[in-house]
């Protein structure tokens, strides 16, 4: 980013971090993936901002920040509808617009979903580490000093202009059914474990964060307890001895010691990222062909043309 | 080979704790990383398995299976194994669980230190936090389940035990292991081209040191001429 624009963090919101596509390639050293939990919404924010998929944006959780625009820039918001406003007037999710010095961005009340993504023409600056600007809150590195935004922070973003536009489809996936493939460790469980997992909805508990979602619902019986630690896939559904599942998200550690009964398909991670504590999700076992179709559908959507705004 | 969702494959090489199995895991992991297969994101060795994650938009799962099956494991993982003698100041504020572990094992704290520092461990994998070495296997009498409630903040360099494992916390993180002591070593340094000091396949033993030596080594590590080796 040669030329830059700045924003001042007036209030940081509940949890606002710099995130991108995540940190790949150093998993064998224990370096966590991180990156936007709803990668689909971040991609929309980047498209609306006129950026490539490698750019970083802000991941905003439920109660958004208040940001004072210090220099002219071009903003894009996508994902959850968290009640974003510019100088008090609504700025709907899935649109982009020009911002002027003196504009005040604020949020609330949150209407739908959990996580929104805010980006700017030219992206959001952040500490780059091993090929990614994603904030790793567990290790305290990447993004804005390895931490969530705080009041008084100055955020550096690009100052590239763009044409205001709207996404052709909703930018947050708000469904209550997550598709899973069995495994990798389904064979360590009794035969009906997968049936129990998909028998009724689970509730998202408040002990959920970027690392994982702890669920409460039908007990999966016969969990073999701890196993020798092994690699954890994104969306892996761990079953601790008590039988209540944990779904692992982008902030998870690279290895874990509970067996993974099933794994949420890549196309359905975004819907998990939008579920609030208290919300419900039901798992459905699908085939590899269905997983592929879901991914291709998502990629097709991301190529649809933007709708220009007057 | 087991599917781990639509963007992962888990290759399982054996059952139970077995250095020979882990050696194959590490060798295969190294081969996959060296092969540079387009679309492969991460190659994560565990004790007895290897997770390969990939971008399904760039490589088909079946094609990746074939590519993996055709690979010949590398003879050695990453670099020749090294032996590390890790200095540890046991007990007190450095090892807040030493007394409790001793009581549970029916031993004196000195016995626990003697047992923990009295043998060599193999590093089976890294994980949990960047550069955290999973070392095994702990003497039977010291094997305890994890603490019922994890601590929210475990200081950097803490040396802990859980089950048949011992390990070193490279950074301040949360953690549920029993803490016996702390090392002044920097186990993971983001600024280095090879950030992890201890790698799978290496061997580790622990050398008890007094607080004075801890402070001395810590000061040396901070000034950049630390004993990395």
mmCIF file of N, CA, C and O in Angstrom, chain A residues 24-31 129-130 138-139 141 181-185 187 228-233 253-255 263 265-266 288 291-292 295, chain B residues 2-7 10 12 16-17 33 41-49 51 56-57 60 62 126-131 134 171 173 190:
data_model
loop_
_atom_site.group_PDB
_atom_site.id
_atom_site.type_symbol
_atom_site.label_atom_id
_atom_site.label_comp_id
_atom_site.label_asym_id
_atom_site.label_seq_id
_atom_site.Cartn_x
_atom_site.Cartn_y
_atom_site.Cartn_z
ATOM 1 N N UNK A 24 -1.030 -20.343 5.966
ATOM 2 C CA UNK A 24 -0.868 -21.729 5.520
ATOM 3 C C UNK A 24 0.597 -22.063 5.328
ATOM 4 O O UNK A 24 1.417 -21.179 5.055
ATOM 5 N N UNK A 25 0.933 -23.334 5.431
ATOM 6 C CA UNK A 25 2.266 -23.798 5.065
ATOM 7 C C UNK A 25 3.208 -24.035 6.230
ATOM 8 O O UNK A 25 4.279 -24.589 6.037
ATOM 9 N N UNK A 26 2.838 -23.614 7.442
ATOM 10 C CA UNK A 26 3.715 -23.837 8.601
ATOM 11 C C UNK A 26 3.009 -24.656 9.679
ATOM 12 O O UNK A 26 3.392 -24.610 10.849
ATOM 13 N N UNK A 27 2.009 -25.407 9.270
ATOM 14 C CA UNK A 27 1.269 -26.223 10.231
ATOM 15 C C UNK A 27 2.129 -27.268 10.916
ATOM 16 O O UNK A 27 1.884 -27.622 12.068
ATOM 17 N N UNK A 28 3.166 -27.739 10.220
ATOM 18 C CA UNK A 28 4.032 -28.762 10.820
ATOM 19 C C UNK A 28 4.844 -28.195 11.980
ATOM 20 O O UNK A 28 5.401 -28.944 12.764
ATOM 21 N N UNK A 29 4.936 -26.845 12.066
ATOM 22 C CA UNK A 29 5.632 -26.228 13.197
ATOM 23 C C UNK A 29 4.656 -25.832 14.309
ATOM 24 O O UNK A 29 5.065 -25.270 15.319
ATOM 25 N N UNK A 30 3.383 -26.082 14.078
ATOM 26 C CA UNK A 30 2.391 -25.722 15.090
ATOM 27 C C UNK A 30 1.802 -24.341 14.888
ATOM 28 O O UNK A 30 1.142 -23.821 15.789
ATOM 29 N N UNK A 31 2.043 -23.728 13.720
ATOM 30 C CA UNK A 31 1.499 -22.397 13.451
ATOM 31 C C UNK A 31 0.048 -22.533 12.994
ATOM 32 O O UNK A 31 -0.235 -23.224 12.009
ATOM 33 N N UNK A 129 3.096 -12.011 8.606
ATOM 34 C CA UNK A 129 3.934 -13.025 9.221
ATOM 35 C C UNK A 129 3.687 -14.335 8.496
ATOM 36 O O UNK A 129 2.538 -14.770 8.394
ATOM 37 N N UNK A 130 4.710 -14.950 7.956
ATOM 38 C CA UNK A 130 4.582 -16.230 7.264
ATOM 39 C C UNK A 130 3.447 -16.189 6.240
ATOM 40 O O UNK A 130 2.611 -17.080 6.184
ATOM 41 N N UNK A 138 -4.184 -16.204 20.015
ATOM 42 C CA UNK A 138 -3.582 -17.146 20.959
ATOM 43 C C UNK A 138 -2.078 -16.881 21.082
ATOM 44 O O UNK A 138 -1.520 -16.930 22.172
ATOM 45 N N UNK A 139 -1.418 -16.627 19.947
ATOM 46 C CA UNK A 139 0.027 -16.423 19.975
ATOM 47 C C UNK A 139 0.398 -14.945 20.067
ATOM 48 O O UNK A 139 1.563 -14.614 20.274
ATOM 49 N N UNK A 141 0.309 -12.551 17.644
ATOM 50 C CA UNK A 141 1.079 -12.072 16.481
ATOM 51 C C UNK A 141 0.131 -11.806 15.310
ATOM 52 O O UNK A 141 -1.015 -12.258 15.291
ATOM 53 N N UNK A 181 -18.925 -34.609 6.284
ATOM 54 C CA UNK A 181 -18.454 -35.901 5.784
ATOM 55 C C UNK A 181 -17.995 -36.707 6.998
ATOM 56 O O UNK A 181 -17.418 -36.145 7.924
ATOM 57 N N UNK A 182 -18.241 -38.016 7.003
ATOM 58 C CA UNK A 182 -17.784 -38.830 8.133
ATOM 59 C C UNK A 182 -16.251 -38.810 8.214
ATOM 60 O O UNK A 182 -15.569 -38.695 7.196
ATOM 61 N N UNK A 183 -15.735 -38.914 9.440
ATOM 62 C CA UNK A 183 -14.297 -39.072 9.626
ATOM 63 C C UNK A 183 -13.585 -37.776 9.894
ATOM 64 O O UNK A 183 -14.198 -36.722 9.942
ATOM 65 N N UNK A 184 -12.266 -37.828 10.120
ATOM 66 C CA UNK A 184 -11.419 -38.987 9.814
ATOM 67 C C UNK A 184 -11.434 -40.141 10.834
ATOM 68 O O UNK A 184 -10.954 -41.214 10.514
ATOM 69 N N UNK A 185 -12.006 -39.949 12.034
ATOM 70 C CA UNK A 185 -11.872 -41.006 13.051
ATOM 71 C C UNK A 185 -13.215 -41.644 13.410
ATOM 72 O O UNK A 185 -13.396 -42.090 14.541
ATOM 73 N N UNK A 187 -14.259 -44.422 12.634
ATOM 74 C CA UNK A 187 -14.118 -45.849 12.930
ATOM 75 C C UNK A 187 -13.771 -46.136 14.385
ATOM 76 O O UNK A 187 -13.813 -47.279 14.826
ATOM 77 N N UNK A 228 -3.836 -40.186 20.971
ATOM 78 C CA UNK A 228 -2.535 -39.544 20.777
ATOM 79 C C UNK A 228 -2.750 -38.388 19.806
ATOM 80 O O UNK A 228 -3.375 -38.550 18.758
ATOM 81 N N UNK A 229 -2.216 -37.211 20.156
ATOM 82 C CA UNK A 229 -2.527 -35.990 19.411
ATOM 83 C C UNK A 229 -2.235 -36.140 17.923
ATOM 84 O O UNK A 229 -1.226 -36.710 17.525
ATOM 85 N N UNK A 230 -3.163 -35.593 17.129
ATOM 86 C CA UNK A 230 -2.963 -35.606 15.680
ATOM 87 C C UNK A 230 -3.572 -34.359 15.056
ATOM 88 O O UNK A 230 -4.281 -33.596 15.711
ATOM 89 N N UNK A 231 -3.257 -34.129 13.771
ATOM 90 C CA UNK A 231 -3.670 -32.937 13.051
ATOM 91 C C UNK A 231 -5.177 -32.741 13.071
ATOM 92 O O UNK A 231 -5.942 -33.697 12.987
ATOM 93 N N UNK A 232 -5.594 -31.470 13.175
ATOM 94 C CA UNK A 232 -7.014 -31.139 13.257
ATOM 95 C C UNK A 232 -7.459 -30.411 11.996
ATOM 96 O O UNK A 232 -6.970 -29.323 11.700
ATOM 97 N N UNK A 233 -8.386 -30.984 11.231
ATOM 98 C CA UNK A 233 -8.895 -30.277 10.047
ATOM 99 C C UNK A 233 -9.873 -29.170 10.437
ATOM 100 O O UNK A 233 -10.533 -29.262 11.479
ATOM 101 N N UNK A 253 -5.821 -24.992 17.406
ATOM 102 C CA UNK A 253 -4.444 -25.462 17.374
ATOM 103 C C UNK A 253 -4.278 -26.470 16.251
ATOM 104 O O UNK A 253 -5.251 -27.059 15.774
ATOM 105 N N UNK A 254 -3.039 -26.671 15.819
ATOM 106 C CA UNK A 254 -2.803 -27.559 14.677
ATOM 107 C C UNK A 254 -3.033 -29.023 15.005
ATOM 108 O O UNK A 254 -3.310 -29.812 14.116
ATOM 109 N N UNK A 255 -2.862 -29.397 16.287
ATOM 110 C CA UNK A 255 -3.117 -30.786 16.669
ATOM 111 C C UNK A 255 -4.053 -30.809 17.865
ATOM 112 O O UNK A 255 -4.151 -29.835 18.609
ATOM 113 N N UNK A 263 -16.490 -34.153 9.803
ATOM 114 C CA UNK A 263 -15.908 -32.852 9.490
ATOM 115 C C UNK A 263 -16.873 -32.055 8.628
ATOM 116 O O UNK A 263 -17.369 -32.553 7.607
ATOM 117 N N UNK A 265 -18.137 -29.644 5.883
ATOM 118 C CA UNK A 265 -17.554 -29.357 4.563
ATOM 119 C C UNK A 265 -17.175 -27.876 4.465
ATOM 120 O O UNK A 265 -17.747 -27.028 5.155
ATOM 121 N N UNK A 266 -16.203 -27.582 3.610
ATOM 122 C CA UNK A 266 -15.657 -26.226 3.522
ATOM 123 C C UNK A 266 -16.746 -25.193 3.228
ATOM 124 O O UNK A 266 -16.726 -24.088 3.780
ATOM 125 N N UNK A 288 -19.375 -37.053 -0.865
ATOM 126 C CA UNK A 288 -18.311 -36.201 -1.409
ATOM 127 C C UNK A 288 -18.825 -35.418 -2.608
ATOM 128 O O UNK A 288 -18.436 -34.265 -2.819
ATOM 129 N N UNK A 291 -20.586 -32.436 -1.385
ATOM 130 C CA UNK A 291 -19.628 -31.450 -0.876
ATOM 131 C C UNK A 291 -19.029 -30.668 -2.034
ATOM 132 O O UNK A 291 -18.888 -29.441 -1.976
ATOM 133 N N UNK A 292 -18.702 -31.378 -3.093
ATOM 134 C CA UNK A 292 -18.099 -30.724 -4.259
ATOM 135 C C UNK A 292 -19.094 -29.765 -4.909
ATOM 136 O O UNK A 292 -18.751 -28.616 -5.235
ATOM 137 N N UNK A 295 -19.383 -26.590 -2.936
ATOM 138 C CA UNK A 295 -18.231 -25.704 -3.089
ATOM 139 C C UNK A 295 -18.273 -24.987 -4.435
ATOM 140 O O UNK A 295 -18.021 -23.792 -4.531
ATOM 141 N N UNK B 2 -7.736 -41.592 5.378
ATOM 142 C CA UNK B 2 -9.116 -41.277 5.739
ATOM 143 C C UNK B 2 -9.420 -39.843 5.335
ATOM 144 O O UNK B 2 -8.569 -38.963 5.468
ATOM 145 N N UNK B 3 -10.659 -39.610 4.885
ATOM 146 C CA UNK B 3 -11.068 -38.246 4.583
ATOM 147 C C UNK B 3 -11.202 -37.432 5.861
ATOM 148 O O UNK B 3 -11.760 -37.914 6.849
ATOM 149 N N UNK B 4 -10.724 -36.205 5.814
ATOM 150 C CA UNK B 4 -10.921 -35.259 6.913
ATOM 151 C C UNK B 4 -11.655 -34.072 6.307
ATOM 152 O O UNK B 4 -11.079 -33.031 6.033
ATOM 153 N N UNK B 5 -12.944 -34.252 6.042
ATOM 154 C CA UNK B 5 -13.724 -33.252 5.332
ATOM 155 C C UNK B 5 -13.414 -33.306 3.852
ATOM 156 O O UNK B 5 -12.796 -34.258 3.372
ATOM 157 N N UNK B 6 -13.841 -32.254 3.118
ATOM 158 C CA UNK B 6 -13.598 -32.247 1.676
ATOM 159 C C UNK B 6 -12.316 -31.507 1.329
ATOM 160 O O UNK B 6 -12.024 -31.296 0.154
ATOM 161 N N UNK B 7 -11.534 -31.120 2.342
ATOM 162 C CA UNK B 7 -10.256 -30.463 2.064
ATOM 163 C C UNK B 7 -9.139 -31.012 2.948
ATOM 164 O O UNK B 7 -8.192 -30.293 3.277
ATOM 165 N N UNK B 10 -6.291 -37.768 6.140
ATOM 166 C CA UNK B 10 -5.501 -38.208 7.291
ATOM 167 C C UNK B 10 -4.862 -39.550 6.951
ATOM 168 O O UNK B 10 -5.556 -40.525 6.670
ATOM 169 N N UNK B 12 -2.796 -42.603 8.314
ATOM 170 C CA UNK B 12 -2.502 -43.229 9.600
ATOM 171 C C UNK B 12 -1.456 -44.317 9.393
ATOM 172 O O UNK B 12 -1.600 -45.162 8.505
ATOM 173 N N UNK B 16 -0.867 -46.656 18.654
ATOM 174 C CA UNK B 16 -0.121 -46.565 19.909
ATOM 175 C C UNK B 16 1.162 -45.776 19.759
ATOM 176 O O UNK B 16 1.563 -45.388 18.660
ATOM 177 N N UNK B 17 1.789 -45.555 20.900
ATOM 178 C CA UNK B 17 3.019 -44.770 20.934
ATOM 179 C C UNK B 17 4.167 -45.630 20.443
ATOM 180 O O UNK B 17 4.476 -46.658 21.046
ATOM 181 N N UNK B 33 5.875 -32.371 1.868
ATOM 182 C CA UNK B 33 6.196 -30.940 1.811
ATOM 183 C C UNK B 33 7.193 -30.655 0.690
ATOM 184 O O UNK B 33 7.087 -29.677 -0.027
ATOM 185 N N UNK B 41 -2.033 -27.307 1.315
ATOM 186 C CA UNK B 41 -1.870 -26.152 2.208
ATOM 187 C C UNK B 41 -0.929 -26.475 3.363
ATOM 188 O O UNK B 41 0.074 -25.815 3.561
ATOM 189 N N UNK B 42 -1.275 -27.475 4.141
ATOM 190 C CA UNK B 42 -0.477 -27.789 5.325
ATOM 191 C C UNK B 42 -0.302 -29.291 5.477
ATOM 192 O O UNK B 42 -1.160 -30.073 5.067
ATOM 193 N N UNK B 43 0.826 -29.649 6.041
ATOM 194 C CA UNK B 43 1.159 -31.048 6.287
ATOM 195 C C UNK B 43 1.476 -31.132 7.772
ATOM 196 O O UNK B 43 2.489 -30.592 8.219
ATOM 197 N N UNK B 44 0.585 -31.740 8.530
ATOM 198 C CA UNK B 44 0.701 -31.699 9.991
ATOM 199 C C UNK B 44 0.920 -33.100 10.558
ATOM 200 O O UNK B 44 -0.016 -33.899 10.624
ATOM 201 N N UNK B 45 2.166 -33.414 10.964
ATOM 202 C CA UNK B 45 2.404 -34.716 11.585
ATOM 203 C C UNK B 45 1.879 -34.757 13.011
ATOM 204 O O UNK B 45 1.989 -33.772 13.743
ATOM 205 N N UNK B 46 1.292 -35.879 13.391
ATOM 206 C CA UNK B 46 0.918 -36.146 14.783
ATOM 207 C C UNK B 46 1.787 -37.279 15.286
ATOM 208 O O UNK B 46 2.825 -37.595 14.694
ATOM 209 N N UNK B 47 1.376 -37.924 16.383
ATOM 210 C CA UNK B 47 2.147 -39.048 16.912
ATOM 211 C C UNK B 47 2.227 -40.194 15.906
ATOM 212 O O UNK B 47 3.279 -40.758 15.671
ATOM 213 N N UNK B 48 1.070 -40.517 15.312
ATOM 214 C CA UNK B 48 1.030 -41.700 14.461
ATOM 215 C C UNK B 48 0.300 -41.460 13.159
ATOM 216 O O UNK B 48 -0.022 -42.403 12.433
ATOM 217 N N UNK B 49 0.016 -40.189 12.860
ATOM 218 C CA UNK B 49 -0.721 -39.891 11.634
ATOM 219 C C UNK B 49 -0.233 -38.582 11.038
ATOM 220 O O UNK B 49 0.458 -37.810 11.697
ATOM 221 N N UNK B 51 -1.772 -35.311 8.771
ATOM 222 C CA UNK B 51 -2.912 -34.629 8.162
ATOM 223 C C UNK B 51 -2.402 -33.766 7.013
ATOM 224 O O UNK B 51 -1.501 -32.961 7.195
ATOM 225 N N UNK B 56 -9.517 -27.542 -2.297
ATOM 226 C CA UNK B 56 -10.224 -28.406 -3.247
ATOM 227 C C UNK B 56 -10.524 -27.688 -4.554
ATOM 228 O O UNK B 56 -10.855 -28.327 -5.549
ATOM 229 N N UNK B 57 -10.394 -26.372 -4.564
ATOM 230 C CA UNK B 57 -10.558 -25.634 -5.811
ATOM 231 C C UNK B 57 -9.335 -25.758 -6.707
ATOM 232 O O UNK B 57 -9.391 -25.453 -7.894
ATOM 233 N N UNK B 60 -8.123 -31.892 -6.963
ATOM 234 C CA UNK B 60 -9.189 -32.833 -6.650
ATOM 235 C C UNK B 60 -8.693 -33.824 -5.593
ATOM 236 O O UNK B 60 -7.526 -34.230 -5.620
ATOM 237 N N UNK B 62 -9.236 -36.964 -5.176
ATOM 238 C CA UNK B 62 -8.754 -38.244 -5.726
ATOM 239 C C UNK B 62 -7.363 -38.094 -6.332
ATOM 240 O O UNK B 62 -6.511 -38.976 -6.185
ATOM 241 N N UNK B 126 5.024 -31.321 16.853
ATOM 242 C CA UNK B 126 4.839 -29.962 17.349
ATOM 243 C C UNK B 126 3.367 -29.611 17.181
ATOM 244 O O UNK B 126 2.721 -30.064 16.237
ATOM 245 N N UNK B 127 2.869 -28.768 18.090
ATOM 246 C CA UNK B 127 1.475 -28.371 17.917
ATOM 247 C C UNK B 127 0.965 -27.682 19.151
ATOM 248 O O UNK B 127 1.753 -27.308 20.019
ATOM 249 N N UNK B 128 -0.336 -27.527 19.219
ATOM 250 C CA UNK B 128 -1.027 -26.781 20.279
ATOM 251 C C UNK B 128 -0.694 -25.296 20.152
ATOM 252 O O UNK B 128 -1.569 -24.488 19.938
ATOM 253 N N UNK B 129 0.579 -24.945 20.291
ATOM 254 C CA UNK B 129 1.038 -23.572 20.042
ATOM 255 C C UNK B 129 2.256 -23.687 19.130
ATOM 256 O O UNK B 129 2.857 -24.757 19.040
ATOM 257 N N UNK B 130 2.648 -22.598 18.449
ATOM 258 C CA UNK B 130 3.812 -22.684 17.558
ATOM 259 C C UNK B 130 5.053 -23.195 18.287
ATOM 260 O O UNK B 130 5.464 -22.632 19.292
ATOM 261 N N UNK B 131 5.618 -24.288 17.788
ATOM 262 C CA UNK B 131 6.855 -24.824 18.339
ATOM 263 C C UNK B 131 6.720 -25.624 19.615
ATOM 264 O O UNK B 131 7.729 -26.065 20.165
ATOM 265 N N UNK B 134 5.779 -31.956 21.696
ATOM 266 C CA UNK B 134 5.176 -33.061 22.442
ATOM 267 C C UNK B 134 6.258 -34.124 22.639
ATOM 268 O O UNK B 134 6.690 -34.748 21.664
ATOM 269 N N UNK B 171 5.162 -19.902 24.192
ATOM 270 C CA UNK B 171 4.606 -18.558 24.339
ATOM 271 C C UNK B 171 3.658 -18.593 25.520
ATOM 272 O O UNK B 171 3.242 -19.662 25.950
ATOM 273 N N UNK B 173 0.345 -18.798 26.833
ATOM 274 C CA UNK B 173 -0.959 -19.204 26.315
ATOM 275 C C UNK B 173 -1.774 -19.754 27.482
ATOM 276 O O UNK B 173 -1.279 -19.815 28.605
ATOM 277 N N UNK B 190 9.728 -16.229 15.976
ATOM 278 C CA UNK B 190 9.088 -15.910 14.688
ATOM 279 C C UNK B 190 10.057 -15.257 13.713
ATOM 280 O O UNK B 190 9.869 -15.323 12.512
#
